[in-house]
């Protein structure tokens, strides 16, 4: 029997290659000390674990899981946990690297981490997912903790997953530790507004971009790829701002209606187990075709590698707002930029999630909880502050928004590393 592979995938390699290339380009623009630039290409540590789970049919299947700390110079590691068949060491490392730049860009005292288990959660029962989560948590317990590394939800993990992680960790230490994860339900130490924060933060920036471009929300159309935590909230917030949402999708396909989609009804339909493409009265489209629907605002909120050299010529939008991590390749980004598309890059666009996760961790640590007004006010302040910084650097240096965002994040981490010095 061959030794099982550690889950190397082509998608994972592409993502890590993309993340590394972004670092190289930003480091060049920053004229960064090559010693620091080289160090930042590598994660600080990466843990690979095997996670045996007894399935409902009695079989025991061994899954592979990962937790990667890319850089923890600025504080404890922070980053989501993903359950997906695409999860690999390379994908997790790329996502951890992006978390490092994102936290630094937002001026949040966290380092970059990420984790995941390679599995197909759509085929697993609740009991199987709970067993997987608890065993995975036990296997990575030496890395996580409120002062060490604080996981959060990502693709196919949610408030329930975070509760199981918090409980498993708490059982091991013997007392309740809400601060070990963020994205928890309110009753176990979650924060109001955290679940909505990624989509809401993205829409805060879209509206800032709309104003900057002299446009009016009521006259604009939007297409949102991915209808989970990030995409459904983004669609809902856009509709609330009177933008007409004409296309949305989930992993099974998309729903299109040039006259506008009823976002709240679609959310209820999906919560009841439906697919967006099967919603009454919509035109079903593939995920590939969805990205090519002409619109003013395109928000990829699903997964990486969606806008590439292959389809960029057919992507027609004025604002590209990235809720997902890594949805656009650097090649496609350059072409869109040449065409004058206003890009809100992922490290900035989806940073509302980690920002509200930071608020949740602060509230758990202080044991003092904020109201929704405070959470949304602080979220808006931090998001718009970073947006202005990115725009002014991009303008001042003549670089893309993506490069400007990366440059700010990378230079903060590099400065901190220089002050702290090389150990020993
Ligand atoms: P989720 O599991 O709640 O939702 C994912 C959605 O994308 C679902 O509707 C799913 O059906 C769809 N999807 C999955 N694979 C797809 C594919 N290949 N093509 C089209 N649609 C697909 O996940 P989420 O938390 O909303 O995360 C979505 C993206 O946002 C991920 O890239 C994640 O890394 C990023 N992100 C999430 C957060 C957060 O707070 N949850 C924060 C920052 C970034």
Short mmCIF file of C-alpha atoms and ligand atoms in Angstrom, two decimals:
data_model
loop_
_atom_site.label_atom_id
_atom_site.label_comp_id
_atom_site.label_asym_id
_atom_site.label_seq_id
_atom_site.Cartn_x
_atom_site.Cartn_y
_atom_site.Cartn_z
CA UNK A 1 0.00 0.00 0.00
CA UNK A 2 1.55 3.35 -1.02
CA UNK A 3 2.27 5.86 1.74
CA UNK A 4 -0.49 8.50 1.62
CA UNK A 5 0.58 11.87 0.22
CA UNK A 6 0.40 14.93 2.46
CA UNK A 7 -2.20 16.32 0.11
CA UNK A 8 -0.17 18.35 -2.37
CA UNK A 9 -2.56 19.78 -4.96
CA UNK A 10 -2.14 21.79 -8.12
CA UNK A 11 -4.49 24.50 -6.76
CA UNK A 12 -2.45 24.71 -3.55
CA UNK A 13 0.82 25.02 -5.44
CA UNK A 14 -0.69 27.77 -7.65
CA UNK A 15 -1.89 29.68 -4.59
CA UNK A 16 1.46 29.49 -2.82
CA UNK A 17 3.23 30.49 -6.03
CA UNK A 18 0.86 33.47 -6.33
CA UNK A 19 1.40 34.51 -2.69
CA UNK A 20 5.19 34.19 -3.06
CA UNK A 21 5.15 36.24 -6.29
CA UNK A 22 3.12 38.97 -4.58
CA UNK A 23 5.74 39.10 -1.83
CA UNK A 24 8.58 39.29 -4.36
CA UNK A 25 6.92 42.15 -6.28
CA UNK A 26 6.00 44.12 -3.14
CA UNK A 27 9.47 43.58 -1.62
CA UNK A 28 11.03 44.94 -4.81
CA UNK A 29 8.83 48.04 -4.74
CA UNK A 30 9.70 48.53 -1.05
CA UNK A 31 13.38 47.98 -1.70
CA UNK A 32 13.18 45.55 1.20
CA UNK A 33 16.34 44.08 2.73
CA UNK A 34 16.74 40.71 0.90
CA UNK A 35 17.47 38.98 4.24
CA UNK A 36 14.01 39.96 5.46
CA UNK A 37 12.30 39.31 2.12
CA UNK A 38 13.75 35.79 2.00
CA UNK A 39 12.77 35.06 5.58
CA UNK A 40 9.18 36.12 4.89
CA UNK A 41 8.84 33.60 2.05
CA UNK A 42 8.81 30.78 4.58
CA UNK A 43 6.31 30.01 7.33
CA UNK A 44 7.64 30.01 10.90
CA UNK A 45 6.17 26.58 11.53
CA UNK A 46 3.75 24.14 9.96
CA UNK A 47 2.11 21.21 11.69
CA UNK A 48 0.67 18.28 9.71
CA UNK A 49 -1.66 16.00 11.63
CA UNK A 50 -3.73 12.94 10.84
CA UNK A 51 -7.30 12.90 12.08
CA UNK A 52 -9.02 9.51 12.36
CA UNK A 53 -12.81 9.71 12.41
CA UNK A 54 -15.33 6.88 12.83
CA UNK A 55 -17.96 7.52 10.14
CA UNK A 56 -21.64 6.71 10.61
CA UNK A 57 -21.26 3.50 8.57
CA UNK A 58 -18.65 2.17 11.04
CA UNK A 59 -15.55 2.78 8.88
CA UNK A 60 -12.63 4.76 10.34
CA UNK A 61 -11.29 7.27 7.80
CA UNK A 62 -8.03 9.14 8.41
CA UNK A 63 -8.07 12.75 7.21
CA UNK A 64 -5.07 15.07 6.96
CA UNK A 65 -5.12 18.43 8.74
CA UNK A 66 -2.76 21.41 8.91
CA UNK A 67 -2.06 24.42 11.07
CA UNK A 68 0.51 26.89 9.76
CA UNK A 69 2.01 29.92 11.52
CA UNK A 70 3.45 32.12 8.81
CA UNK A 71 4.70 34.96 11.01
CA UNK A 72 3.88 35.85 14.62
CA UNK A 73 6.13 38.89 15.08
CA UNK A 74 3.20 41.23 15.80
CA UNK A 75 1.24 38.95 18.12
CA UNK A 76 -0.54 35.59 18.39
CA UNK A 77 -1.32 33.76 15.17
CA UNK A 78 -4.75 34.49 13.70
CA UNK A 79 -6.51 32.76 10.85
CA UNK A 80 -9.43 30.60 9.89
CA UNK A 81 -9.91 26.86 9.72
CA UNK A 82 -11.15 25.49 6.42
CA UNK A 83 -12.78 22.13 5.67
CA UNK A 84 -12.54 21.39 1.96
CA UNK A 85 -11.18 18.78 -0.48
CA UNK A 86 -8.77 21.49 -1.74
CA UNK A 87 -7.02 21.91 1.63
CA UNK A 88 -3.28 21.18 1.42
CA UNK A 89 -0.08 22.34 3.08
CA UNK A 90 0.57 24.77 0.21
CA UNK A 91 -2.95 26.25 0.26
CA UNK A 92 -2.83 26.64 4.05
CA UNK A 93 0.61 28.29 3.88
CA UNK A 94 -0.50 30.77 1.22
CA UNK A 95 -3.58 31.67 3.27
CA UNK A 96 -1.44 32.06 6.43
CA UNK A 97 0.91 34.41 4.56
CA UNK A 98 -2.03 36.56 3.43
CA UNK A 99 -3.23 36.67 7.05
CA UNK A 100 0.17 38.09 8.11
CA UNK A 101 -0.11 40.98 5.65
CA UNK A 102 -3.83 41.51 6.39
CA UNK A 103 -3.41 41.83 10.17
CA UNK A 104 -0.46 44.20 9.72
CA UNK A 105 -2.35 46.29 7.13
CA UNK A 106 -5.28 46.65 9.55
CA UNK A 107 -2.87 47.46 12.43
CA UNK A 108 -4.23 44.53 14.41
CA UNK A 109 -1.74 42.98 16.91
CA UNK A 110 -1.89 39.48 15.43
CA UNK A 111 0.36 37.37 13.26
CA UNK A 112 -0.70 35.26 10.29
CA UNK A 113 -1.91 31.68 10.65
CA UNK A 114 -4.30 29.31 8.92
CA UNK A 115 -5.53 25.77 9.26
CA UNK A 116 -7.72 23.20 7.66
CA UNK A 117 -8.64 19.60 7.10
CA UNK A 118 -8.76 17.98 3.68
CA UNK A 119 -12.26 16.45 3.62
CA UNK A 120 -15.61 16.87 1.90
CA UNK A 121 -17.83 18.45 4.60
CA UNK A 122 -20.88 18.42 2.28
CA UNK A 123 -20.89 14.61 2.50
CA UNK A 124 -20.41 14.40 6.27
CA UNK A 125 -23.05 14.22 8.99
CA UNK A 126 -23.15 16.60 11.95
CA UNK A 127 -21.83 13.83 14.22
CA UNK A 128 -18.94 13.09 11.86
CA UNK A 129 -18.07 16.80 11.61
CA UNK A 130 -18.09 17.12 15.38
CA UNK A 131 -15.79 14.09 15.75
CA UNK A 132 -13.47 15.49 13.06
CA UNK A 133 -13.38 18.92 14.73
CA UNK A 134 -12.70 17.60 18.24
CA UNK A 135 -9.94 15.24 17.11
CA UNK A 136 -8.34 17.91 14.87
CA UNK A 137 -8.42 20.37 17.80
CA UNK A 138 -6.69 17.83 20.09
CA UNK A 139 -4.03 17.23 17.43
CA UNK A 140 -3.19 20.96 17.07
CA UNK A 141 -3.73 21.84 20.75
CA UNK A 142 -0.02 22.51 21.30
CA UNK A 143 -0.17 25.40 18.81
CA UNK A 144 -3.42 27.15 19.75
CA UNK A 145 -4.42 29.28 22.75
CA UNK A 146 -5.64 32.83 23.41
CA UNK A 147 -2.06 34.13 23.66
CA UNK A 148 -0.63 31.81 20.96
CA UNK A 149 -2.92 31.29 18.02
CA UNK A 150 -6.64 31.98 17.72
CA UNK A 151 -8.53 30.14 14.93
CA UNK A 152 -11.75 31.42 13.33
CA UNK A 153 -14.29 30.20 10.74
CA UNK A 154 -13.44 29.94 7.05
CA UNK A 155 -14.92 27.89 4.19
CA UNK A 156 -17.33 25.24 5.49
CA UNK A 157 -16.71 26.00 9.15
CA UNK A 158 -19.00 28.18 11.23
CA UNK A 159 -20.15 29.19 14.74
CA UNK A 160 -20.91 25.56 15.59
CA UNK A 161 -17.41 24.43 14.58
CA UNK A 162 -15.89 27.20 16.72
CA UNK A 163 -18.01 26.10 19.72
CA UNK A 164 -16.69 22.52 19.39
CA UNK A 165 -13.09 23.80 19.19
CA UNK A 166 -13.61 26.04 22.22
CA UNK A 167 -15.17 23.16 24.16
CA UNK A 168 -12.44 20.64 23.26
CA UNK A 169 -9.69 23.09 24.24
CA UNK A 170 -11.53 24.04 27.46
CA UNK A 171 -12.03 20.36 28.42
CA UNK A 172 -8.31 19.74 28.00
CA UNK A 173 -7.23 22.64 30.24
CA UNK A 174 -10.09 22.18 32.72
CA UNK A 175 -11.81 25.57 32.53
CA UNK A 176 -13.69 27.63 29.90
CA UNK A 177 -11.44 29.54 27.51
CA UNK A 178 -13.66 31.56 25.15
CA UNK A 179 -10.65 33.50 23.78
CA UNK A 180 -9.14 30.46 22.07
CA UNK A 181 -11.30 30.97 18.96
CA UNK A 182 -13.35 33.78 17.43
CA UNK A 183 -16.53 33.58 15.40
CA UNK A 184 -18.33 31.86 18.28
CA UNK A 185 -22.05 32.14 19.04
CA UNK A 186 -22.89 34.99 21.44
CA UNK A 187 -23.77 32.68 24.35
CA UNK A 188 -20.25 31.23 24.51
CA UNK A 189 -18.41 34.53 24.29
CA UNK A 190 -18.94 35.59 20.67
CA UNK A 191 -19.25 39.20 19.55
CA UNK A 192 -22.30 40.86 18.06
CA UNK A 193 -21.61 41.69 14.43
CA UNK A 194 -18.77 39.17 13.94
CA UNK A 195 -20.74 36.84 11.64
CA UNK A 196 -21.69 39.74 9.36
CA UNK A 197 -18.36 41.60 9.61
CA UNK A 198 -16.56 40.25 6.53
CA UNK A 199 -19.44 40.95 4.13
CA UNK A 200 -20.32 44.22 5.89
CA UNK A 201 -16.70 45.43 5.85
CA UNK A 202 -16.46 44.63 2.14
CA UNK A 203 -19.62 46.63 1.40
CA UNK A 204 -18.35 49.56 3.51
CA UNK A 205 -15.41 49.74 1.11
CA UNK A 206 -17.54 49.21 -2.01
CA UNK A 207 -19.67 52.21 -1.00
CA UNK A 208 -16.52 54.26 -0.32
CA UNK A 209 -15.30 53.32 -3.82
CA UNK A 210 -18.69 54.16 -5.36
CA UNK A 211 -18.55 57.63 -3.78
CA UNK A 212 -14.98 58.13 -4.93
CA UNK A 213 -15.93 57.25 -8.50
CA UNK A 214 -18.86 59.68 -8.34
CA UNK A 215 -21.43 56.90 -8.84
CA UNK A 216 -24.82 56.42 -7.18
CA UNK A 217 -25.64 53.04 -5.52
CA UNK A 218 -29.27 53.12 -6.74
CA UNK A 219 -28.09 53.00 -10.37
CA UNK A 220 -25.64 50.13 -9.93
CA UNK A 221 -25.81 46.36 -10.40
CA UNK A 222 -23.84 43.68 -8.54
CA UNK A 223 -22.88 40.03 -8.99
CA UNK A 224 -21.71 38.02 -5.98
CA UNK A 225 -19.96 34.65 -6.33
CA UNK A 226 -20.34 32.43 -3.24
CA UNK A 227 -23.41 32.64 -1.03
CA UNK A 228 -22.01 31.58 2.34
CA UNK A 229 -21.02 33.67 5.31
CA UNK A 230 -19.23 36.35 3.26
CA UNK A 231 -21.22 36.35 0.00
CA UNK A 232 -24.74 36.23 1.44
CA UNK A 233 -24.07 39.10 3.86
CA UNK A 234 -22.34 41.13 1.12
CA UNK A 235 -25.38 40.62 -1.16
CA UNK A 236 -27.74 41.56 1.66
CA UNK A 237 -25.78 44.72 2.55
CA UNK A 238 -25.56 45.73 -1.13
CA UNK A 239 -29.32 45.32 -1.49
CA UNK A 240 -29.79 47.41 1.64
CA UNK A 241 -27.72 50.18 0.03
CA UNK A 242 -30.14 49.97 -2.96
CA UNK A 243 -27.65 48.31 -5.32
CA UNK A 244 -29.48 45.86 -7.62
CA UNK A 245 -28.06 42.35 -7.05
CA UNK A 246 -28.49 40.57 -10.41
CA UNK A 247 -26.44 37.40 -9.87
CA UNK A 248 -25.36 35.14 -7.00
CA UNK A 249 -23.95 31.61 -6.85
CA UNK A 250 -23.03 28.70 -4.61
CA UNK A 251 -20.81 25.70 -5.30
CA UNK A 252 -23.57 24.07 -7.42
CA UNK A 253 -24.06 27.04 -9.80
CA UNK A 254 -25.51 30.51 -10.11
CA UNK A 255 -28.80 32.40 -10.27
CA UNK A 256 -29.22 35.35 -12.61
CA UNK A 257 -32.01 37.89 -12.99
CA UNK A 258 -31.31 41.17 -14.84
CA UNK A 259 -34.30 42.69 -13.01
CA UNK A 260 -32.76 41.97 -9.59
CA UNK A 261 -32.84 39.04 -7.14
CA UNK A 262 -34.76 38.95 -3.82
CA UNK A 263 -31.69 38.48 -1.60
CA UNK A 264 -33.51 37.88 1.71
CA UNK A 265 -35.73 35.21 0.13
CA UNK A 266 -32.67 33.55 -1.43
CA UNK A 267 -30.98 33.44 1.98
CA UNK A 268 -34.05 31.73 3.48
CA UNK A 269 -34.10 29.30 0.52
CA UNK A 270 -30.41 28.39 1.08
CA UNK A 271 -30.88 28.11 4.87
CA UNK A 272 -33.66 25.60 4.17
CA UNK A 273 -31.17 23.50 2.16
CA UNK A 274 -31.90 24.84 -1.35
CA UNK A 275 -29.47 25.65 -4.16
CA UNK A 276 -29.53 29.24 -5.49
CA UNK A 277 -29.86 28.05 -9.11
CA UNK A 278 -33.12 26.26 -8.16
CA UNK A 279 -34.79 29.37 -6.73
CA UNK A 280 -38.09 30.04 -8.58
CA UNK A 281 -37.91 32.55 -11.42
CA UNK A 282 -34.12 32.81 -11.81
CA UNK A 283 -32.02 32.01 -14.86
CA UNK A 284 -29.60 29.22 -13.83
CA UNK A 285 -25.98 29.92 -14.89
CA UNK A 286 -22.68 28.17 -14.27
CA UNK A 287 -20.13 29.73 -11.90
CA UNK A 288 -17.93 30.37 -14.94
CA UNK A 289 -20.69 32.28 -16.76
CA UNK A 290 -21.69 34.16 -13.62
CA UNK A 291 -18.30 35.92 -13.53
CA UNK A 292 -18.88 37.14 -17.09
CA UNK A 293 -22.25 38.81 -16.47
CA UNK A 294 -21.77 42.54 -17.19
CA UNK A 295 -22.25 44.45 -13.93
CA UNK A 296 -20.94 47.46 -12.02
CA UNK A 297 -19.74 45.57 -8.92
CA UNK A 298 -18.32 42.05 -9.05
CA UNK A 299 -17.68 40.46 -5.66
CA UNK A 300 -15.97 37.05 -5.74
CA UNK A 301 -16.72 35.66 -2.26
CA UNK A 302 -16.08 31.92 -2.71
CA UNK A 303 -12.65 30.61 -3.48
CA UNK A 304 -9.23 31.27 -5.05
CA UNK A 305 -8.17 31.36 -8.70
CA UNK A 306 -11.49 32.52 -10.19
CA UNK A 307 -10.34 35.45 -12.37
CA UNK A 308 -7.34 34.43 -14.43
CA UNK A 309 -5.70 34.98 -17.81
CA UNK A 310 -8.33 32.60 -19.28
CA UNK A 311 -11.46 34.63 -18.46
CA UNK A 312 -10.27 38.14 -17.56
CA UNK A 313 -11.05 39.54 -21.01
CA UNK A 314 -14.69 38.58 -20.55
CA UNK A 315 -15.02 39.96 -17.01
CA UNK A 316 -17.02 43.20 -17.26
CA UNK A 317 -17.26 45.25 -14.07
CA UNK A 318 -16.31 48.70 -12.81
CA UNK A 319 -15.47 47.65 -9.26
CA UNK A 320 -13.92 44.30 -8.34
CA UNK A 321 -14.41 43.72 -4.60
CA UNK A 322 -12.66 40.61 -3.32
CA UNK A 323 -14.37 38.90 -0.39
CA UNK A 324 -12.62 35.57 -1.05
CA UNK A 325 -8.92 35.03 -0.52
CA UNK A 326 -6.86 34.98 -3.73
CA UNK A 327 -9.72 35.07 -6.30
CA UNK A 328 -7.69 37.06 -8.88
CA UNK A 329 -4.25 36.18 -10.24
CA UNK A 330 -1.61 38.91 -10.54
CA UNK A 331 -1.76 38.59 -14.34
CA UNK A 332 -5.52 39.18 -14.39
CA UNK A 333 -5.16 41.98 -11.83
CA UNK A 334 -2.76 43.85 -14.14
CA UNK A 335 -5.17 43.55 -17.09
CA UNK A 336 -8.16 44.76 -15.05
CA UNK A 337 -6.13 47.65 -13.71
CA UNK A 338 -5.17 48.69 -17.25
CA UNK A 339 -8.86 48.68 -18.13
CA UNK A 340 -9.47 51.09 -15.22
CA UNK A 341 -11.36 48.66 -12.99
CA UNK A 342 -11.34 49.85 -9.37
CA UNK A 343 -9.96 46.89 -7.40
CA UNK A 344 -10.52 46.30 -3.69
CA UNK A 345 -7.93 43.55 -3.09
CA UNK A 346 -8.60 40.61 -0.76
CA UNK A 347 -6.17 41.55 2.04
CA UNK A 348 -8.13 44.78 2.40
CA UNK A 349 -11.58 43.78 1.14
CA UNK A 350 -12.20 40.81 3.43
CA UNK A 351 -10.30 42.19 6.44
CA UNK A 352 -13.56 43.03 8.22
CA UNK A 353 -13.62 39.42 9.41
CA UNK A 354 -10.30 39.50 11.21
CA UNK A 355 -11.00 43.00 12.47
CA UNK A 356 -14.21 41.89 14.20
CA UNK A 357 -12.41 38.72 15.35
CA UNK A 358 -9.93 41.03 17.05
CA UNK A 359 -12.85 42.84 18.73
CA UNK A 360 -14.20 39.47 19.90
CA UNK A 361 -10.81 38.47 21.35
CA UNK A 362 -10.49 41.86 23.12
CA UNK A 363 -14.00 41.43 24.59
CA UNK A 364 -13.25 37.84 25.70
CA UNK A 365 -9.96 38.95 27.27
CA UNK A 366 -11.53 41.91 29.09
CA UNK A 367 -14.76 40.01 29.86
CA UNK A 368 -16.60 43.17 28.84
CA UNK A 369 -18.89 43.09 25.80
CA UNK A 370 -19.70 45.83 23.32
CA UNK A 371 -23.02 46.68 21.64
CA UNK A 372 -23.57 46.46 17.89
CA UNK A 373 -23.21 50.23 17.47
CA UNK A 374 -19.71 50.10 18.95
CA UNK A 375 -18.68 47.07 16.84
CA UNK A 376 -19.92 48.58 13.58
CA UNK A 377 -18.44 52.01 14.36
CA UNK A 378 -15.00 50.57 15.13
CA UNK A 379 -15.20 48.27 12.08
CA UNK A 380 -16.03 51.18 9.78
CA UNK A 381 -13.25 53.32 11.33
CA UNK A 382 -10.55 50.66 10.83
CA UNK A 383 -11.73 49.58 7.35
CA UNK A 384 -12.00 53.12 5.98
CA UNK A 385 -8.68 54.10 7.59
CA UNK A 386 -6.88 51.24 5.82
CA UNK A 387 -8.73 52.02 2.56
CA UNK A 388 -7.48 55.63 2.63
CA UNK A 389 -3.92 54.50 3.39
CA UNK A 390 -3.96 52.02 0.50
CA UNK A 391 -5.37 54.56 -1.94
CA UNK A 392 -2.91 57.28 -0.99
CA UNK A 393 0.10 54.94 -1.26
CA UNK A 394 -1.16 53.57 -4.60
CA UNK A 395 -1.60 57.13 -5.88
CA UNK A 396 1.71 58.40 -4.45
CA UNK A 397 3.83 55.53 -5.79
CA UNK A 398 1.84 54.80 -8.94
CA UNK A 399 1.23 51.18 -7.96
CA UNK A 400 -1.89 49.00 -7.94
CA UNK A 401 -4.21 48.90 -4.93
CA UNK A 402 -3.13 45.28 -4.37
CA UNK A 403 0.56 46.17 -4.31
CA UNK A 404 -0.09 49.17 -2.06
CA UNK A 405 -2.02 47.01 0.44
CA UNK A 406 0.72 44.36 0.43
CA UNK A 407 3.46 46.97 0.75
CA UNK A 408 1.86 48.49 3.85
CA UNK A 409 1.38 45.09 5.51
CA UNK A 410 4.80 43.73 4.57
CA UNK A 411 6.69 46.86 5.58
CA UNK A 412 5.05 46.90 9.05
CA UNK A 413 6.02 43.27 9.66
CA UNK A 414 9.54 43.90 8.34
CA UNK A 415 9.99 46.97 10.58
CA UNK A 416 8.90 45.01 13.64
CA UNK A 417 11.27 42.17 12.75
CA UNK A 418 14.14 44.61 12.37
CA UNK A 419 13.48 46.15 15.81
CA UNK A 420 13.13 42.77 17.47
CA UNK A 421 16.31 41.49 15.83
CA UNK A 422 17.35 37.99 14.85
CA UNK A 423 17.26 35.42 17.67
CA UNK A 424 19.62 34.26 19.17
P1 LIG B 1 -18.74 29.55 3.46
O1 LIG B 1 -18.41 28.12 3.60
O2 LIG B 1 -19.67 30.17 4.45
O3 LIG B 1 -19.35 29.83 2.02
C1 LIG B 1 -18.69 29.49 0.84
C2 LIG B 1 -19.64 29.72 -0.33
O4 LIG B 1 -18.94 29.54 -1.56
C3 LIG B 1 -20.79 28.74 -0.36
O5 LIG B 1 -21.94 29.38 -0.88
C4 LIG B 1 -20.29 27.66 -1.31
O6 LIG B 1 -21.36 26.92 -1.89
C5 LIG B 1 -19.56 28.51 -2.33
N1 LIG B 1 -18.50 27.81 -3.05
C6 LIG B 1 -17.60 26.93 -2.58
N2 LIG B 1 -16.78 26.52 -3.56
C7 LIG B 1 -17.15 27.19 -4.68
C8 LIG B 1 -16.69 27.20 -6.01
N3 LIG B 1 -15.66 26.43 -6.40
N4 LIG B 1 -17.31 28.02 -6.89
C9 LIG B 1 -18.35 28.79 -6.50
N5 LIG B 1 -18.83 28.82 -5.25
C10 LIG B 1 -18.25 28.02 -4.35
O7 LIG B 1 -17.34 30.33 3.43
P2 LIG B 1 -17.06 31.86 3.76
O8 LIG B 1 -16.70 31.95 5.19
O9 LIG B 1 -18.15 32.71 3.20
O10 LIG B 1 -15.72 32.09 2.93
C11 LIG B 1 -15.74 32.43 1.55
C12 LIG B 1 -14.40 33.05 1.15
O11 LIG B 1 -14.16 34.20 1.97
C13 LIG B 1 -13.19 32.14 1.35
O12 LIG B 1 -12.26 32.41 0.34
C14 LIG B 1 -12.63 32.60 2.69
O13 LIG B 1 -11.25 32.32 2.82
C15 LIG B 1 -12.90 34.08 2.61
N6 LIG B 1 -12.96 34.77 3.91
C16 LIG B 1 -13.87 34.42 4.85
C17 LIG B 1 -13.91 35.12 6.05
C18 LIG B 1 -14.95 34.84 7.11
O14 LIG B 1 -15.05 35.63 8.05
N7 LIG B 1 -15.74 33.79 7.00
C19 LIG B 1 -13.01 36.17 6.29
C20 LIG B 1 -12.08 36.50 5.30
C21 LIG B 1 -12.07 35.81 4.10
#
